[in-house]
Coordinates of N, CA and C and ligand atoms in Angstrom, one line a residue:
M1 N 58.5 -155.3 63.5 CA 57.7 -154.3 64.1 C 56.7 -153.7 63.2
T2 N 55.5 -153.6 63.6 CA 54.4 -153.1 62.8 C 54.6 -151.6 62.6
R3 N 54.1 -151.0 61.5 CA 54.3 -149.6 61.4 C 53.1 -148.8 62.0
P4 N 53.3 -147.6 62.4 CA 52.3 -146.8 63.0 C 51.1 -146.5 62.0
F5 N 50.0 -146.2 62.6 CA 48.8 -145.8 61.8 C 48.9 -144.2 61.6
L6 N 48.9 -143.8 60.4 CA 49.2 -142.3 60.1 C 47.9 -141.6 59.7
I7 N 47.5 -140.6 60.5 CA 46.3 -139.8 60.3 C 46.8 -138.4 59.8
G8 N 46.3 -138.0 58.7 CA 46.6 -136.7 58.2 C 45.4 -135.8 58.6
L9 N 45.6 -134.7 59.4 CA 44.6 -133.8 59.8 C 44.7 -132.5 59.2
T10 N 43.6 -132.1 58.5 CA 43.7 -130.8 57.8 C 42.4 -130.1 57.9
G11 N 42.3 -128.9 57.3 CA 41.1 -128.1 57.3 C 41.5 -126.6 57.1
S12 N 40.6 -125.8 56.7 CA 41.0 -124.4 56.3 C 41.2 -123.6 57.6
I13 N 41.7 -122.4 57.4 CA 42.0 -121.5 58.5 C 40.8 -121.4 59.5
G14 N 41.1 -121.5 60.8 CA 40.1 -121.3 61.8 C 39.1 -122.4 62.0
M15 N 39.2 -123.5 61.2 CA 38.2 -124.6 61.3 C 38.4 -125.5 62.5
G16 N 39.5 -125.4 63.2 CA 39.7 -126.2 64.5 C 40.7 -127.3 64.4
K17 N 41.8 -127.1 63.6 CA 42.8 -128.2 63.5 C 43.5 -128.3 64.8
S18 N 44.0 -127.2 65.4 CA 44.8 -127.3 66.6 C 44.0 -127.9 67.8
T19 N 42.7 -127.4 67.9 CA 41.9 -127.9 69.0 C 41.6 -129.4 68.8
T20 N 41.4 -129.8 67.6 CA 41.1 -131.2 67.3 C 42.4 -132.1 67.5
A21 N 43.5 -131.5 67.1 CA 44.8 -132.3 67.3 C 45.0 -132.5 68.8
E22 N 44.7 -131.5 69.6 CA 44.8 -131.7 71.1 C 43.9 -132.8 71.6
M23 N 42.7 -133.0 71.0 CA 41.8 -134.1 71.4 C 42.5 -135.4 71.0
F24 N 43.1 -135.5 69.8 CA 43.8 -136.8 69.5 C 44.9 -137.1 70.5
A25 N 45.6 -136.0 70.9 CA 46.7 -136.2 71.9 C 46.1 -136.8 73.2
E26 N 45.0 -136.2 73.6 CA 44.3 -136.7 74.9 C 43.9 -138.1 74.8
E27 N 43.6 -138.6 73.5 CA 43.2 -140.0 73.3 C 44.4 -140.9 73.1
G28 N 45.7 -140.3 73.2 CA 46.8 -141.2 73.2 C 47.7 -141.1 71.9
A29 N 47.2 -140.4 70.9 CA 48.0 -140.2 69.7 C 49.2 -139.3 69.9
A30 N 50.3 -139.4 69.1 CA 51.3 -138.5 69.1 C 51.1 -137.5 68.0
V31 N 51.2 -136.2 68.2 CA 50.8 -135.2 67.2 C 52.1 -134.4 66.7
W32 N 52.1 -134.3 65.4 CA 53.1 -133.4 64.8 C 52.4 -132.3 64.1
D33 N 52.9 -131.1 64.2 CA 52.2 -129.9 63.7 C 53.1 -129.2 62.7
A34 N 52.6 -129.1 61.5 CA 53.4 -128.5 60.4 C 53.7 -127.0 60.7
D35 N 52.8 -126.2 61.2 CA 53.0 -124.8 61.5 C 54.1 -124.7 62.6
A36 N 54.0 -125.6 63.6 CA 55.0 -125.6 64.7 C 56.4 -125.9 64.1
A37 N 56.4 -126.8 63.1 CA 57.7 -127.2 62.5 C 58.3 -126.0 61.8
V38 N 57.5 -125.2 61.1 CA 58.0 -124.0 60.4 C 58.5 -123.1 61.5
H39 N 57.9 -122.9 62.6 CA 58.4 -122.0 63.6 C 59.8 -122.5 64.1
R40 N 59.9 -123.8 64.3 CA 61.3 -124.3 64.7 C 62.3 -124.1 63.6
L41 N 61.9 -124.3 62.4 CA 62.9 -124.1 61.3 C 63.3 -122.7 61.1
Y42 N 62.4 -121.7 61.4 CA 62.7 -120.3 61.3 C 63.4 -119.7 62.5
A43 N 63.4 -120.5 63.6 CA 64.0 -119.9 64.8 C 65.5 -120.0 64.7
R44 N 66.2 -119.2 65.5 CA 67.6 -119.1 65.6 C 68.2 -120.6 65.6
G45 N 69.1 -120.9 64.7 CA 69.7 -122.2 64.7 C 68.9 -123.2 63.9
G46 N 67.7 -122.8 63.4 CA 66.8 -123.7 62.7 C 67.3 -123.9 61.2
A47 N 66.9 -125.0 60.6 CA 67.5 -125.4 59.3 C 67.1 -124.5 58.2
A48 N 66.1 -123.7 58.3 CA 65.7 -122.8 57.2 C 66.4 -121.5 57.3
V49 N 67.1 -121.2 58.4 CA 67.7 -119.8 58.5 C 68.8 -119.6 57.5
A50 N 69.7 -120.5 57.3 CA 70.8 -120.2 56.3 C 70.3 -120.1 54.9
P51 N 69.5 -121.1 54.4 CA 69.0 -120.9 53.0 C 68.1 -119.7 52.8
M52 N 67.3 -119.3 53.8 CA 66.5 -118.1 53.7 C 67.4 -116.8 53.7
Q53 N 68.4 -116.9 54.5 CA 69.4 -115.8 54.6 C 70.0 -115.5 53.2
R54 N 70.3 -116.6 52.5 CA 71.0 -116.5 51.2 C 70.0 -115.9 50.2
R55 N 68.7 -116.3 50.3 CA 67.7 -115.9 49.3 C 67.1 -114.5 49.6
F56 N 66.8 -114.3 50.9 CA 66.1 -113.1 51.4 C 66.9 -112.5 52.5
P57 N 68.1 -111.9 52.3 CA 69.0 -111.5 53.4 C 68.3 -110.5 54.3
G58 N 67.4 -109.6 53.8 CA 66.8 -108.7 54.7 C 65.7 -109.3 55.6
A59 N 65.4 -110.5 55.4 CA 64.3 -111.1 56.2 C 64.8 -112.0 57.3
V60 N 66.1 -111.9 57.6 CA 66.7 -112.8 58.7 C 67.4 -111.8 59.6
N61 N 67.2 -112.0 60.9 CA 67.9 -111.3 61.9 C 68.5 -112.2 63.0
E62 N 69.0 -111.7 64.1 CA 69.6 -112.6 65.1 C 68.7 -113.6 65.7
A63 N 67.4 -113.3 65.6 CA 66.4 -114.2 66.2 C 66.0 -115.3 65.2
G64 N 66.4 -115.2 64.0 CA 66.0 -116.2 63.0 C 65.3 -115.5 61.8
V65 N 64.4 -116.2 61.2 CA 63.6 -115.6 60.0 C 62.5 -114.8 60.6
D66 N 62.4 -113.5 60.0 CA 61.5 -112.5 60.5 C 60.2 -112.6 59.7
R67 N 59.1 -113.2 60.3 CA 57.8 -113.4 59.5 C 57.2 -112.0 59.1
G68 N 57.4 -111.0 59.9 CA 56.9 -109.7 59.5 C 57.5 -109.2 58.2
A69 N 58.9 -109.4 58.1 CA 59.6 -109.0 56.9 C 59.2 -109.8 55.7
L70 N 58.9 -111.1 55.9 CA 58.5 -112.0 54.8 C 57.1 -111.5 54.3
K71 N 56.2 -111.2 55.2 CA 54.9 -110.7 54.8 C 55.0 -109.5 54.0
E72 N 55.9 -108.6 54.3 CA 56.1 -107.4 53.5 C 56.6 -107.7 52.1
L73 N 57.5 -108.7 52.1 CA 58.1 -109.1 50.8 C 56.9 -109.7 49.9
I74 N 56.1 -110.5 50.5 CA 55.0 -111.2 49.8 C 54.0 -110.1 49.3
A75 N 53.7 -109.1 50.2 CA 52.8 -108.0 49.8 C 53.3 -107.3 48.6
E76 N 54.6 -107.1 48.5 CA 55.2 -106.4 47.4 C 55.2 -107.3 46.1
D77 N 55.4 -108.6 46.3 CA 55.6 -109.5 45.2 C 55.0 -110.8 45.6
P78 N 53.7 -111.1 45.2 CA 53.1 -112.4 45.6 C 53.9 -113.6 45.2
S79 N 54.8 -113.6 44.2 CA 55.5 -114.8 43.8 C 56.6 -115.1 44.8
V80 N 56.8 -114.3 45.8 CA 57.8 -114.6 46.9 C 57.3 -115.8 47.7
L81 N 56.0 -115.9 47.9 CA 55.5 -117.0 48.7 C 55.9 -118.3 48.1
K82 N 55.8 -118.5 46.8 CA 56.3 -119.7 46.1 C 57.7 -120.0 46.3
Q83 N 58.5 -118.9 46.3 CA 60.0 -119.1 46.5 C 60.3 -119.5 47.9
I84 N 59.5 -119.0 48.9 CA 59.7 -119.4 50.3 C 59.3 -120.8 50.4
E85 N 58.2 -121.2 49.8 CA 57.7 -122.6 49.9 C 58.7 -123.6 49.3
A86 N 59.4 -123.1 48.3 CA 60.4 -124.0 47.6 C 61.5 -124.3 48.6
I87 N 61.8 -123.4 49.5 CA 62.9 -123.6 50.5 C 62.3 -124.4 51.7
V88 N 61.2 -124.0 52.1 CA 60.7 -124.4 53.4 C 60.0 -125.8 53.3
H89 N 59.2 -126.1 52.3 CA 58.5 -127.4 52.3 C 59.4 -128.6 52.3
P90 N 60.5 -128.7 51.6 CA 61.4 -129.9 51.7 C 61.9 -130.0 53.1
L91 N 62.2 -128.9 53.8 CA 62.7 -129.0 55.2 C 61.5 -129.5 56.2
V92 N 60.3 -129.0 55.9 CA 59.2 -129.5 56.7 C 59.0 -131.0 56.5
A93 N 59.1 -131.4 55.2 CA 58.9 -132.9 54.9 C 60.0 -133.7 55.6
A94 N 61.2 -133.2 55.7 CA 62.2 -134.0 56.4 C 61.9 -134.0 57.9
D95 N 61.5 -132.9 58.5 CA 61.1 -132.9 59.9 C 60.0 -133.9 60.2
R96 N 59.0 -134.0 59.3 CA 57.9 -134.9 59.4 C 58.4 -136.3 59.3
A97 N 59.3 -136.6 58.4 CA 59.8 -138.0 58.2 C 60.5 -138.4 59.5
A98 N 61.3 -137.5 60.1 CA 62.0 -137.8 61.3 C 61.1 -138.2 62.4
F99 N 59.9 -137.4 62.5 CA 58.9 -137.7 63.6 C 58.3 -139.1 63.4
I100 N 58.0 -139.4 62.1 CA 57.4 -140.7 61.8 C 58.4 -141.9 62.1
A101 N 59.6 -141.6 61.7 CA 60.7 -142.7 61.9 C 60.9 -142.9 63.4
A102 N 60.7 -141.9 64.3 CA 61.0 -142.0 65.7 C 59.8 -142.8 66.4
R103 N 58.7 -142.9 65.7 CA 57.5 -143.6 66.1 C 57.2 -143.4 67.6
P104 N 56.8 -142.2 68.0 CA 56.5 -141.9 69.4 C 55.2 -142.5 69.9
A105 N 54.3 -143.1 69.0 CA 53.1 -143.8 69.5 C 52.7 -144.7 68.3
D106 N 51.7 -145.5 68.6 CA 51.1 -146.4 67.5 C 50.3 -145.7 66.5
V107 N 49.7 -144.6 67.0 CA 48.8 -143.7 66.2 C 49.5 -142.3 66.1
L108 N 49.8 -141.9 64.9 CA 50.4 -140.6 64.7 C 49.5 -139.7 63.9
V109 N 49.3 -138.5 64.5 CA 48.4 -137.5 63.8 C 49.3 -136.4 63.3
L110 N 49.2 -136.1 62.0 CA 50.0 -135.0 61.4 C 49.1 -133.9 61.0
D111 N 49.2 -132.8 61.7 CA 48.4 -131.6 61.5 C 49.0 -130.7 60.4
I112 N 48.4 -130.7 59.2 CA 49.0 -130.1 58.1 C 48.0 -129.2 57.4
P113 N 48.1 -127.9 57.6 CA 47.1 -127.0 56.9 C 47.1 -127.2 55.4
L114 N 48.2 -127.4 54.8 CA 48.2 -127.5 53.3 C 48.4 -129.0 52.8
L115 N 47.7 -129.9 53.5 CA 47.9 -131.3 53.2 C 47.5 -131.6 51.7
F116 N 46.4 -131.1 51.3 CA 45.9 -131.4 49.9 C 46.7 -130.6 48.9
E117 N 47.0 -129.3 49.3 CA 47.7 -128.4 48.4 C 49.1 -128.9 48.1
T118 N 49.7 -129.5 49.1 CA 51.1 -130.0 48.8 C 51.1 -131.4 48.3
G119 N 49.9 -132.0 48.0 CA 49.9 -133.3 47.4 C 50.3 -134.5 48.2
S120 N 50.2 -134.4 49.5 CA 50.7 -135.5 50.4 C 49.6 -136.4 50.9
A121 N 48.3 -136.3 50.4 CA 47.2 -137.0 50.9 C 47.4 -138.5 50.8
D122 N 48.1 -139.0 49.8 CA 48.2 -140.5 49.7 C 49.3 -141.1 50.6
Q123 N 49.9 -140.2 51.4 CA 50.9 -140.8 52.4 C 50.3 -141.2 53.7
F124 N 48.9 -141.1 53.8 CA 48.3 -141.3 55.1 C 47.3 -142.5 55.0
D125 N 47.1 -143.2 56.2 CA 46.2 -144.3 56.2 C 44.8 -143.7 56.2
L126 N 44.6 -142.5 56.8 CA 43.3 -141.9 56.9 C 43.5 -140.3 56.9
V127 N 42.7 -139.6 56.1 CA 42.8 -138.2 56.1 C 41.5 -137.6 56.7
A128 N 41.6 -136.9 57.7 CA 40.5 -136.3 58.4 C 40.5 -134.8 58.2
V129 N 39.3 -134.2 57.8 CA 39.1 -132.8 57.6 C 38.2 -132.2 58.6
V130 N 38.7 -131.1 59.3 CA 37.9 -130.4 60.3 C 37.1 -129.4 59.5
S131 N 35.8 -129.3 59.8 CA 34.9 -128.4 59.1 C 33.8 -127.8 60.0
A132 N 33.5 -126.5 59.7 CA 32.4 -125.9 60.4 C 31.7 -124.9 59.4
P133 N 30.5 -124.5 59.6 CA 29.9 -123.6 58.6 C 30.8 -122.3 58.4
P134 N 30.7 -121.7 57.2 CA 31.6 -120.6 56.9 C 31.4 -119.4 57.8
E135 N 30.1 -119.1 58.2 CA 29.9 -118.0 59.1 C 30.7 -118.2 60.4
L136 N 30.7 -119.4 60.9 CA 31.3 -119.7 62.2 C 32.9 -119.6 62.0
Q137 N 33.3 -120.1 60.9 CA 34.8 -120.0 60.6 C 35.2 -118.5 60.6
R138 N 34.4 -117.7 59.9 CA 34.8 -116.3 59.7 C 34.8 -115.6 61.1
A139 N 33.7 -115.9 61.9 CA 33.6 -115.2 63.2 C 34.8 -115.6 64.1
R140 N 35.2 -116.9 64.0 CA 36.3 -117.4 64.9 C 37.6 -116.7 64.4
V141 N 37.8 -116.6 63.1 CA 39.1 -116.0 62.7 C 39.2 -114.5 62.9
L142 N 38.1 -113.8 62.7 CA 38.1 -112.4 62.9 C 38.1 -112.0 64.4
A143 N 37.8 -113.0 65.3 CA 37.9 -112.7 66.7 C 39.4 -112.7 67.2
R144 N 40.3 -113.2 66.3 CA 41.7 -113.2 66.7 C 42.3 -111.8 66.6
P145 N 43.1 -111.5 67.6 CA 43.7 -110.1 67.7 C 44.6 -109.9 66.4
G146 N 44.4 -108.7 65.8 CA 45.2 -108.3 64.7 C 44.7 -108.9 63.3
M147 N 43.7 -109.7 63.3 CA 43.2 -110.3 62.0 C 42.2 -109.4 61.4
T148 N 42.3 -109.1 60.1 CA 41.4 -108.2 59.4 C 40.6 -109.1 58.4
A149 N 39.5 -108.5 58.0 CA 38.7 -109.2 57.0 C 39.5 -109.4 55.7
A150 N 40.3 -108.4 55.3 CA 41.1 -108.5 54.1 C 42.1 -109.6 54.2
Q151 N 42.8 -109.7 55.4 CA 43.8 -110.8 55.6 C 43.2 -112.1 55.5
F152 N 42.0 -112.2 56.1 CA 41.2 -113.5 56.2 C 40.9 -113.9 54.7
E153 N 40.5 -113.0 53.9 CA 40.1 -113.3 52.5 C 41.4 -113.7 51.7
T154 N 42.5 -113.1 52.0 CA 43.7 -113.4 51.3 C 44.2 -114.8 51.6
I155 N 44.1 -115.2 52.9 CA 44.5 -116.5 53.3 C 43.6 -117.6 52.7
L156 N 42.3 -117.3 52.8 CA 41.3 -118.2 52.2 C 41.5 -118.5 50.8
A157 N 41.8 -117.4 50.0 CA 42.0 -117.5 48.6 C 43.2 -118.4 48.2
K158 N 44.1 -118.6 49.2 CA 45.3 -119.5 48.9 C 45.1 -120.9 49.3
Q159 N 43.9 -121.2 50.0 CA 43.7 -122.5 50.4 C 42.6 -123.2 49.6
L160 N 42.7 -124.5 49.4 CA 41.7 -125.3 48.7 C 40.3 -125.0 49.4
P161 N 39.2 -124.8 48.7 CA 38.0 -124.5 49.4 C 37.5 -125.7 50.3
D162 N 36.8 -125.3 51.4 CA 36.4 -126.3 52.4 C 35.6 -127.4 51.7
A163 N 34.7 -127.0 50.8 CA 33.8 -128.1 50.1 C 34.7 -129.1 49.5
E164 N 35.8 -128.7 48.8 CA 36.6 -129.6 48.1 C 37.4 -130.5 49.1
K165 N 37.8 -129.8 50.2 CA 38.5 -130.6 51.2 C 37.6 -131.7 51.8
R166 N 36.4 -131.3 52.1 CA 35.4 -132.3 52.6 C 35.2 -133.5 51.6
A167 N 35.1 -133.1 50.3 CA 34.9 -134.1 49.3 C 36.1 -135.1 49.2
R168 N 37.3 -134.6 49.6 CA 38.5 -135.5 49.5 C 38.8 -136.2 50.8
A169 N 38.1 -135.9 51.8 CA 38.4 -136.5 53.2 C 37.9 -137.9 53.3
D170 N 38.6 -138.7 54.1 CA 38.1 -140.0 54.5 C 37.0 -139.8 55.5
V171 N 37.3 -138.9 56.4 CA 36.3 -138.6 57.5 C 36.3 -137.1 57.7
V172 N 35.1 -136.5 57.9 CA 34.9 -135.1 58.2 C 34.6 -135.0 59.7
I173 N 35.4 -134.2 60.4 CA 35.2 -134.0 61.8 C 34.5 -132.6 62.0
P174 N 33.2 -132.7 62.5 CA 32.4 -131.4 62.6 C 32.9 -130.7 63.8
T175 N 33.2 -129.4 63.7 CA 33.8 -128.6 64.8 C 32.9 -127.5 65.3
E176 N 31.6 -127.7 65.1 CA 30.6 -126.7 65.7 C 30.7 -126.7 67.2
T177 N 30.8 -128.0 67.8 CA 30.9 -128.1 69.2 C 32.1 -129.0 69.6
L178 N 32.6 -128.9 70.8 CA 33.7 -129.7 71.3 C 33.2 -131.2 71.4
E179 N 32.0 -131.4 71.9 CA 31.5 -132.8 72.1 C 31.4 -133.5 70.7
G180 N 30.8 -132.7 69.7 CA 30.7 -133.3 68.4 C 32.0 -133.8 67.8
A181 N 33.0 -132.9 68.0 CA 34.3 -133.2 67.4 C 34.9 -134.4 68.2
R182 N 34.8 -134.4 69.5 CA 35.4 -135.4 70.3 C 34.9 -136.8 70.0
K183 N 33.6 -136.9 69.7 CA 32.9 -138.1 69.4 C 33.6 -138.7 68.2
V184 N 33.8 -137.9 67.1 CA 34.4 -138.5 65.9 C 35.9 -138.8 66.1
V185 N 36.5 -138.0 66.9 CA 38.0 -138.3 67.2 C 38.1 -139.6 67.8
R186 N 37.2 -139.9 68.8 CA 37.2 -141.2 69.4 C 36.9 -142.4 68.5
E187 N 36.0 -142.2 67.5 CA 35.7 -143.2 66.5 C 36.9 -143.5 65.7
I188 N 37.6 -142.4 65.3 CA 38.8 -142.5 64.4 C 39.9 -143.3 65.2
M189 N 40.0 -142.9 66.4 CA 41.1 -143.6 67.2 C 40.8 -145.1 67.4
A190 N 39.5 -145.4 67.6 CA 39.2 -146.8 67.7 C 39.5 -147.6 66.4
Q191 N 39.2 -147.0 65.3 CA 39.5 -147.6 64.0 C 41.0 -147.7 63.8
A192 N 41.8 -146.6 64.2 CA 43.2 -146.6 64.0 C 43.9 -147.7 64.9
R193 N 43.4 -147.8 66.1 CA 44.0 -148.8 67.0 C 43.8 -150.2 66.5
G194 N 42.6 -150.4 66.0 CA 42.2 -151.7 65.5 C 43.2 -152.1 64.3
E195 N 43.3 -151.1 63.4 CA 44.2 -151.4 62.2 C 45.6 -151.5 62.6
A196 N 46.1 -150.7 63.6 CA 47.5 -150.7 64.0 C 47.8 -152.1 64.6
E197 N 46.8 -152.7 65.3 CA 47.0 -154.1 65.8 C 47.0 -155.1 64.7
D198 N 46.2 -155.0 63.7 CA 46.1 -156.0 62.6 C 47.3 -155.9 61.7
A199 N 48.0 -154.8 61.7 CA 49.0 -154.6 60.7 C 50.2 -155.6 60.9
Ligands
COD1 C1 53.7 -116.2 55.1 C2 54.2 -116.3 56.5 C3 55.5 -115.5 56.7 C4 53.1 -115.7 57.4 O1 53.5 -115.9 58.8 P1 52.4 -115.6 60.0 O2 53.1 -115.9 61.3 O3 51.9 -114.2 59.8 O4 51.2 -116.5 59.7 P2 51.0 -118.1 59.9 O5 52.3 -118.8 59.5 O6 50.5 -118.4 61.3 O7 49.9 -118.4 58.8 C5 48.6 -117.8 58.9 C6 47.6 -118.7 58.1 O8 48.1 -118.8 56.7 C7 48.2 -120.1 56.4 N1 49.4 -120.3 55.5 C8 50.7 -120.2 55.8 N2 51.5 -120.4 54.8 C9 50.7 -120.6 53.7 C10 50.9 -121.0 52.4 N3 52.1 -121.1 51.9 N4 49.8 -121.2 51.6 C11 48.5 -121.1 52.1 N5 48.2 -120.8 53.4 C12 49.3 -120.6 54.2 C13 48.5 -120.8 57.7 O9 48.1 -122.2 57.6 C14 47.5 -120.1 58.6 O10 46.2 -120.5 58.5 C15 54.4 -117.8 56.9 O11 53.2 -118.5 57.0 C16 55.4 -118.5 56.0 O12 56.6 -118.3 56.0 N6 54.8 -119.4 55.2 C17 55.6 -120.2 54.2 C18 55.8 -121.6 54.8 C19 54.6 -122.4 54.6 O13 54.2 -122.8 53.5 N7 53.9 -122.8 55.8 C20 52.7 -123.5 55.8 C21 52.9 -124.8 56.6 S1 54.0 -126.0 55.8
ATP2 N1 35.0 -128.5 68.2 C1 35.0 -127.2 68.5 N2 33.9 -126.7 69.2 C2 33.9 -125.4 69.5 N3 34.9 -124.5 69.2 C3 35.9 -124.9 68.5 C4 36.1 -126.3 68.1 N4 37.2 -126.5 67.5 C5 37.8 -125.2 67.4 N5 37.0 -124.3 68.1 C6 37.4 -122.9 68.2 O1 37.6 -122.3 66.9 C7 38.7 -121.5 66.9 C8 39.8 -121.9 65.9 O2 40.3 -123.2 66.3 P1 41.8 -123.6 66.1 O3 42.7 -122.6 66.6 O4 41.9 -125.0 66.6 O5 41.8 -123.6 64.5 P2 42.9 -124.0 63.4 O6 42.3 -124.7 62.3 O7 44.1 -124.7 64.1 O8 43.3 -122.5 62.9 P3 44.5 -122.1 61.9 O9 44.4 -122.8 60.6 O10 44.3 -120.6 61.8 O11 45.8 -122.4 62.7 C9 39.2 -121.4 68.4 O12 38.7 -120.3 69.0 C10 38.7 -122.7 69.0 O13 38.4 -122.5 70.4

């Protein structure tokens, strides 16, 4: 059996990863979402609950890991994020490996906000970066309920800059318009299907 074609999809906050991942799904790819995996791991019965309970007892309740409590801990001590990542990232990697092993389609799209930051770029056949001008990114993110300019800046500061992501991409997907993004998604899918058949 040939192996599936693996597309890594990344981009900074608000650049359009989820919207673009949905387009890949409409074109027949199976999509795995790293943020959604973290939500499953943190939910009641999820694999991160017990290790997080041991390390941060106050941040776990009957519903699972409490993100609000984690954010308070990170605000008090920024090094807490690294400690959370040390627990969560290996579990996310295992969830992702299980998805790939199940091979739900010939073309698999892995939506990973921290793809470059976690050093997994070389695990994909193609890395696509969603990108839009910074003013548009800012306007989109600040339009979200509860998002402040300060929070936006804090998150941006923890992510690899957009210019660097674009430089490391195999393909940049422009997300100013839905049509522009869909055109490039279709081109990538055509390439992926061709290579999946040749493999
Ligand atoms: C810090 C936490 C509690 C904030 O939760 P909250 O629900 O408020 O926000 P959410 O998860 O939607 O993230 C908001 C934005 O920050 C980005 N972000 C999340 N974690 C990180 C991180 N470790 N480094 C950089 N950016 C991050 C997300 O991609 C998103 O753009 C939560 O993100 C968390 O537990 N993160 C650690 C796990 C992790 O690294 N997740 C990233 C995907 S593997
Ligand atoms: N190609 C596009 N054309 C027009 N608007 C878009 C496009 N892609 C995304 N958007 C809009 O931009 C906003 C952010 O998109 P989305 O939620 O997909 O980003 P994201 O990268 O997944 O965000 P985050 O990193 O915060 O999870 C949404 O309001 C969405 O409707």
